[in-house]
PDB file of C-alpha atoms in Angstrom:
ATOM      1  CA  UNK A   5      -7.411  -5.860  -6.557  1.00 90.00           C
ATOM      2  CA  UNK A   6      -5.815  -4.191  -3.550  1.00 96.00           C
ATOM      3  CA  UNK A   7      -6.519  -0.528  -2.952  1.00 96.00           C
ATOM      4  CA  UNK A   8      -4.429   1.360  -0.421  1.00 97.00           C
ATOM      5  CA  UNK A   9      -5.744   4.647   0.948  1.00 97.00           C
ATOM      6  CA  UNK A  10      -5.459   7.001   3.872  1.00 97.00           C
ATOM      7  CA  UNK A  11      -2.195   8.713   3.102  1.00 96.00           C
ATOM      8  CA  UNK A  12      -1.577  12.421   2.822  1.00 97.00           C
ATOM      9  CA  UNK A  13       0.304  15.262   4.452  1.00 97.00           C
ATOM     10  CA  UNK A  14       0.598  14.702   8.187  1.00 97.00           C
ATOM     11  CA  UNK A  15       2.362  16.661  10.884  1.00 97.00           C
ATOM     12  CA  UNK A  16       5.110  15.006  12.857  1.00 97.00           C
ATOM     13  CA  UNK A  17       3.577  13.194  15.779  1.00 97.00           C
ATOM     14  CA  UNK A  18       0.357  12.595  13.870  1.00 97.00           C
ATOM     15  CA  UNK A  19      -1.653   9.364  13.755  1.00 98.00           C
ATOM     16  CA  UNK A  20      -3.111   8.525  10.371  1.00 98.00           C
ATOM     17  CA  UNK A  21      -4.605   5.160   9.559  1.00 98.00           C
ATOM     18  CA  UNK A  22      -4.006   3.485   6.238  1.00 98.00           C
ATOM     19  CA  UNK A  23      -6.500   1.062   4.742  1.00 98.00           C
ATOM     20  CA  UNK A  24      -6.002  -1.737   2.265  1.00 98.00           C
ATOM     21  CA  UNK A  25      -9.263  -2.862   0.716  1.00 97.00           C
ATOM     22  CA  UNK A  26      -9.545  -5.884  -1.533  1.00 95.00           C
ATOM     23  CA  UNK A  27     -11.822  -6.573  -4.439  1.00 93.00           C
ATOM     24  CA  UNK A  28     -12.059  -9.806  -6.349  1.00 93.00           C
ATOM     25  CA  UNK A  29     -10.259 -11.774  -3.678  1.00 91.00           C
ATOM     26  CA  UNK A  30     -11.122 -12.741  -0.135  1.00 92.00           C
ATOM     27  CA  UNK A  31      -8.408 -11.488   2.167  1.00 91.00           C
ATOM     28  CA  UNK A  32      -9.169 -14.054   4.865  1.00 90.00           C
ATOM     29  CA  UNK A  33      -7.062 -16.545   2.881  1.00 91.00           C
ATOM     30  CA  UNK A  34      -4.047 -14.256   2.764  1.00 95.00           C
ATOM     31  CA  UNK A  35      -1.363 -12.928   5.008  1.00 96.00           C
ATOM     32  CA  UNK A  36      -1.130  -9.188   4.416  1.00 97.00           C
ATOM     33  CA  UNK A  37       1.858  -6.913   4.669  1.00 98.00           C
ATOM     34  CA  UNK A  38       2.530  -3.218   4.448  1.00 98.00           C
ATOM     35  CA  UNK A  39       5.674  -2.014   2.714  1.00 98.00           C
ATOM     36  CA  UNK A  40       7.045   1.438   2.185  1.00 98.00           C
ATOM     37  CA  UNK A  41       9.511   3.011  -0.175  1.00 98.00           C
ATOM     38  CA  UNK A  42      11.099   6.413   0.235  1.00 96.00           C
ATOM     39  CA  UNK A  43      12.801   8.195  -2.676  1.00 92.00           C
ATOM     40  CA  UNK A  44      16.182   6.669  -3.421  1.00 95.00           C
ATOM     41  CA  UNK A  45      15.720   3.922  -0.873  1.00 96.00           C
ATOM     42  CA  UNK A  46      14.950   0.230  -1.087  1.00 96.00           C
ATOM     43  CA  UNK A  47      11.468  -1.012  -0.348  1.00 97.00           C
ATOM     44  CA  UNK A  48      11.073  -1.904   3.310  1.00 97.00           C
ATOM     45  CA  UNK A  49       8.662  -4.336   4.886  1.00 98.00           C
ATOM     46  CA  UNK A  50       6.865  -2.456   7.650  1.00 98.00           C
ATOM     47  CA  UNK A  51       4.344  -4.896   9.109  1.00 98.00           C
ATOM     48  CA  UNK A  52       2.731  -8.220   8.353  1.00 98.00           C
ATOM     49  CA  UNK A  53      -0.362  -9.926   9.749  1.00 97.00           C
ATOM     50  CA  UNK A  54      -1.486 -13.514   9.511  1.00 95.00           C
ATOM     51  CA  UNK A  55      -4.727 -14.432   7.767  1.00 93.00           C
ATOM     52  CA  UNK A  56      -6.459 -14.927  11.112  1.00 92.00           C
ATOM     53  CA  UNK A  57      -5.069 -11.752  12.639  1.00 93.00           C
ATOM     54  CA  UNK A  58      -3.539 -13.689  15.526  1.00 94.00           C
ATOM     55  CA  UNK A  59       0.055 -12.971  14.543  1.00 95.00           C
ATOM     56  CA  UNK A  60       1.814  -9.789  13.532  1.00 97.00           C
ATOM     57  CA  UNK A  61       5.384  -8.807  12.804  1.00 97.00           C
ATOM     58  CA  UNK A  62       6.905  -5.345  12.613  1.00 98.00           C
ATOM     59  CA  UNK A  63      10.045  -3.726  11.339  1.00 97.00           C
ATOM     60  CA  UNK A  64      12.233  -2.472  14.168  1.00 97.00           C
ATOM     61  CA  UNK A  65      11.875   1.058  12.819  1.00 97.00           C
ATOM     62  CA  UNK A  66       8.129   1.114  13.519  1.00 98.00           C
ATOM     63  CA  UNK A  67       7.734  -1.296  16.410  1.00 98.00           C
ATOM     64  CA  UNK A  68       5.724   0.282  19.197  1.00 97.00           C
ATOM     65  CA  UNK A  69       4.394   3.047  16.930  1.00 98.00           C
ATOM     66  CA  UNK A  70       2.536   1.197  14.154  1.00 98.00           C
ATOM     67  CA  UNK A  71      -0.192  -1.412  14.533  1.00 98.00           C
ATOM     68  CA  UNK A  72      -1.458  -3.674  11.784  1.00 98.00           C
ATOM     69  CA  UNK A  73      -4.951  -5.116  12.064  1.00 98.00           C
ATOM     70  CA  UNK A  74      -7.581  -6.637   9.863  1.00 97.00           C
ATOM     71  CA  UNK A  75     -11.321  -6.912   9.514  1.00 96.00           C
ATOM     72  CA  UNK A  76     -11.977  -9.940   7.346  1.00 93.00           C
ATOM     73  CA  UNK A  77     -15.685  -9.210   7.292  1.00 95.00           C
ATOM     74  CA  UNK A  78     -14.885  -5.909   5.571  1.00 96.00           C
ATOM     75  CA  UNK A  79     -12.120  -7.483   3.482  1.00 96.00           C
ATOM     76  CA  UNK A  80      -9.800  -4.745   4.707  1.00 97.00           C
ATOM     77  CA  UNK A  81      -6.480  -4.482   6.497  1.00 98.00           C
ATOM     78  CA  UNK A  82      -5.357  -1.395   8.385  1.00 98.00           C
ATOM     79  CA  UNK A  83      -2.113   0.197   9.439  1.00 98.00           C
ATOM     80  CA  UNK A  84      -2.482   2.543  12.391  1.00 98.00           C
ATOM     81  CA  UNK A  85       0.501   4.843  12.433  1.00 98.00           C
ATOM     82  CA  UNK A  86       1.272   6.812  15.597  1.00 98.00           C
ATOM     83  CA  UNK A  87       3.997   9.256  16.559  1.00 97.00           C
ATOM     84  CA  UNK A  88       4.981   9.839  12.975  1.00 98.00           C
ATOM     85  CA  UNK A  89       8.495  11.026  12.201  1.00 97.00           C
ATOM     86  CA  UNK A  90       9.928  12.663   9.098  1.00 96.00           C
ATOM     87  CA  UNK A  91      11.692   9.392   8.256  1.00 96.00           C
ATOM     88  CA  UNK A  92       8.286   7.710   7.889  1.00 98.00           C
ATOM     89  CA  UNK A  93       7.713   9.722   4.714  1.00 98.00           C
ATOM     90  CA  UNK A  94       7.285   7.224   1.887  1.00 98.00           C
ATOM     91  CA  UNK A  95       4.834   5.583  -0.443  1.00 98.00           C
ATOM     92  CA  UNK A  96       3.076   2.825   1.464  1.00 98.00           C
ATOM     93  CA  UNK A  97       1.942  -0.331  -0.301  1.00 98.00           C
ATOM     94  CA  UNK A  98      -0.087  -3.293   0.864  1.00 98.00           C
ATOM     95  CA  UNK A  99       0.535  -6.795  -0.416  1.00 98.00           C
ATOM     96  CA  UNK A 100      -1.102 -10.201  -0.027  1.00 97.00           C
ATOM     97  CA  UNK A 101       0.274 -13.719  -0.080  1.00 95.00           C
ATOM     98  CA  UNK A 102      -1.046 -17.180   0.662  1.00 93.00           C
ATOM     99  CA  UNK A 103       1.965 -18.334   2.641  1.00 87.00           C
ATOM    100  CA  UNK A 104       1.266 -19.494   6.167  1.00 83.00           C
ATOM    101  CA  UNK A 105       2.679 -17.654   9.114  1.00 86.00           C
ATOM    102  CA  UNK A 106       6.409 -17.920   9.701  1.00 84.00           C
ATOM    103  CA  UNK A 107       9.361 -16.230  11.324  1.00 86.00           C
ATOM    104  CA  UNK A 108      10.993 -14.968   8.160  1.00 92.00           C
ATOM    105  CA  UNK A 109      11.516 -11.332   7.350  1.00 93.00           C
ATOM    106  CA  UNK A 110       8.504  -9.490   6.011  1.00 95.00           C
ATOM    107  CA  UNK A 111      10.191  -9.111   2.627  1.00 95.00           C
ATOM    108  CA  UNK A 112      10.854 -12.863   2.312  1.00 95.00           C
ATOM    109  CA  UNK A 113       7.406 -14.016   1.254  1.00 94.00           C
ATOM    110  CA  UNK A 114       6.122 -14.350  -2.352  1.00 94.00           C
ATOM    111  CA  UNK A 115       3.405 -11.709  -2.489  1.00 96.00           C
ATOM    112  CA  UNK A 116       0.747 -12.419  -5.091  1.00 95.00           C
ATOM    113  CA  UNK A 117      -1.040  -9.064  -5.089  1.00 96.00           C
ATOM    114  CA  UNK A 118       0.118  -5.502  -4.567  1.00 97.00           C
ATOM    115  CA  UNK A 119      -1.821  -2.315  -4.043  1.00 95.00           C
ATOM    116  CA  UNK A 120      -1.015   0.842  -5.950  1.00 94.00           C
ATOM    117  CA  UNK A 121       0.470   2.699  -2.991  1.00 95.00           C
ATOM    118  CA  UNK A 122      -0.532   5.725  -0.968  1.00 98.00           C
ATOM    119  CA  UNK A 123       1.827   8.598  -0.234  1.00 98.00           C
ATOM    120  CA  UNK A 124       2.472   9.574   3.372  1.00 98.00           C
ATOM    121  CA  UNK A 125       4.391  12.805   3.845  1.00 98.00           C
ATOM    122  CA  UNK A 126       5.350  13.853   7.355  1.00 98.00           C
ATOM    123  CA  UNK A 127       5.995  17.537   7.895  1.00 96.00           C
ATOM    124  CA  UNK A 128       7.999  18.800  10.839  1.00 88.00           C
TER     125      UNK A 128
END
């Protein structure tokens, strides 16, 4: 019900935009997060946005480079990634949960839906 797209092979310093499109559910009732997982590493919460789009939270590793946004009319959430580094290489997943906005870590919340992931590979 969540479809992540927009990944691929990108040069260091590039600026791809990932999309997370929903079907069967209305994303305007959900907070949405992006996670990533690199080979041999734990899954990391990258960014999270409230259902209204008024609040966002970022991992320190991407703060100032990535921007999460949403278009509820299109039932889609985006992750604009700028100034990519080799350490951003990972599979990126989107996830949705009904929990209201809070100050907890991105990984804390009980996500109800997960997308299938899109690979982002940064070449130097």
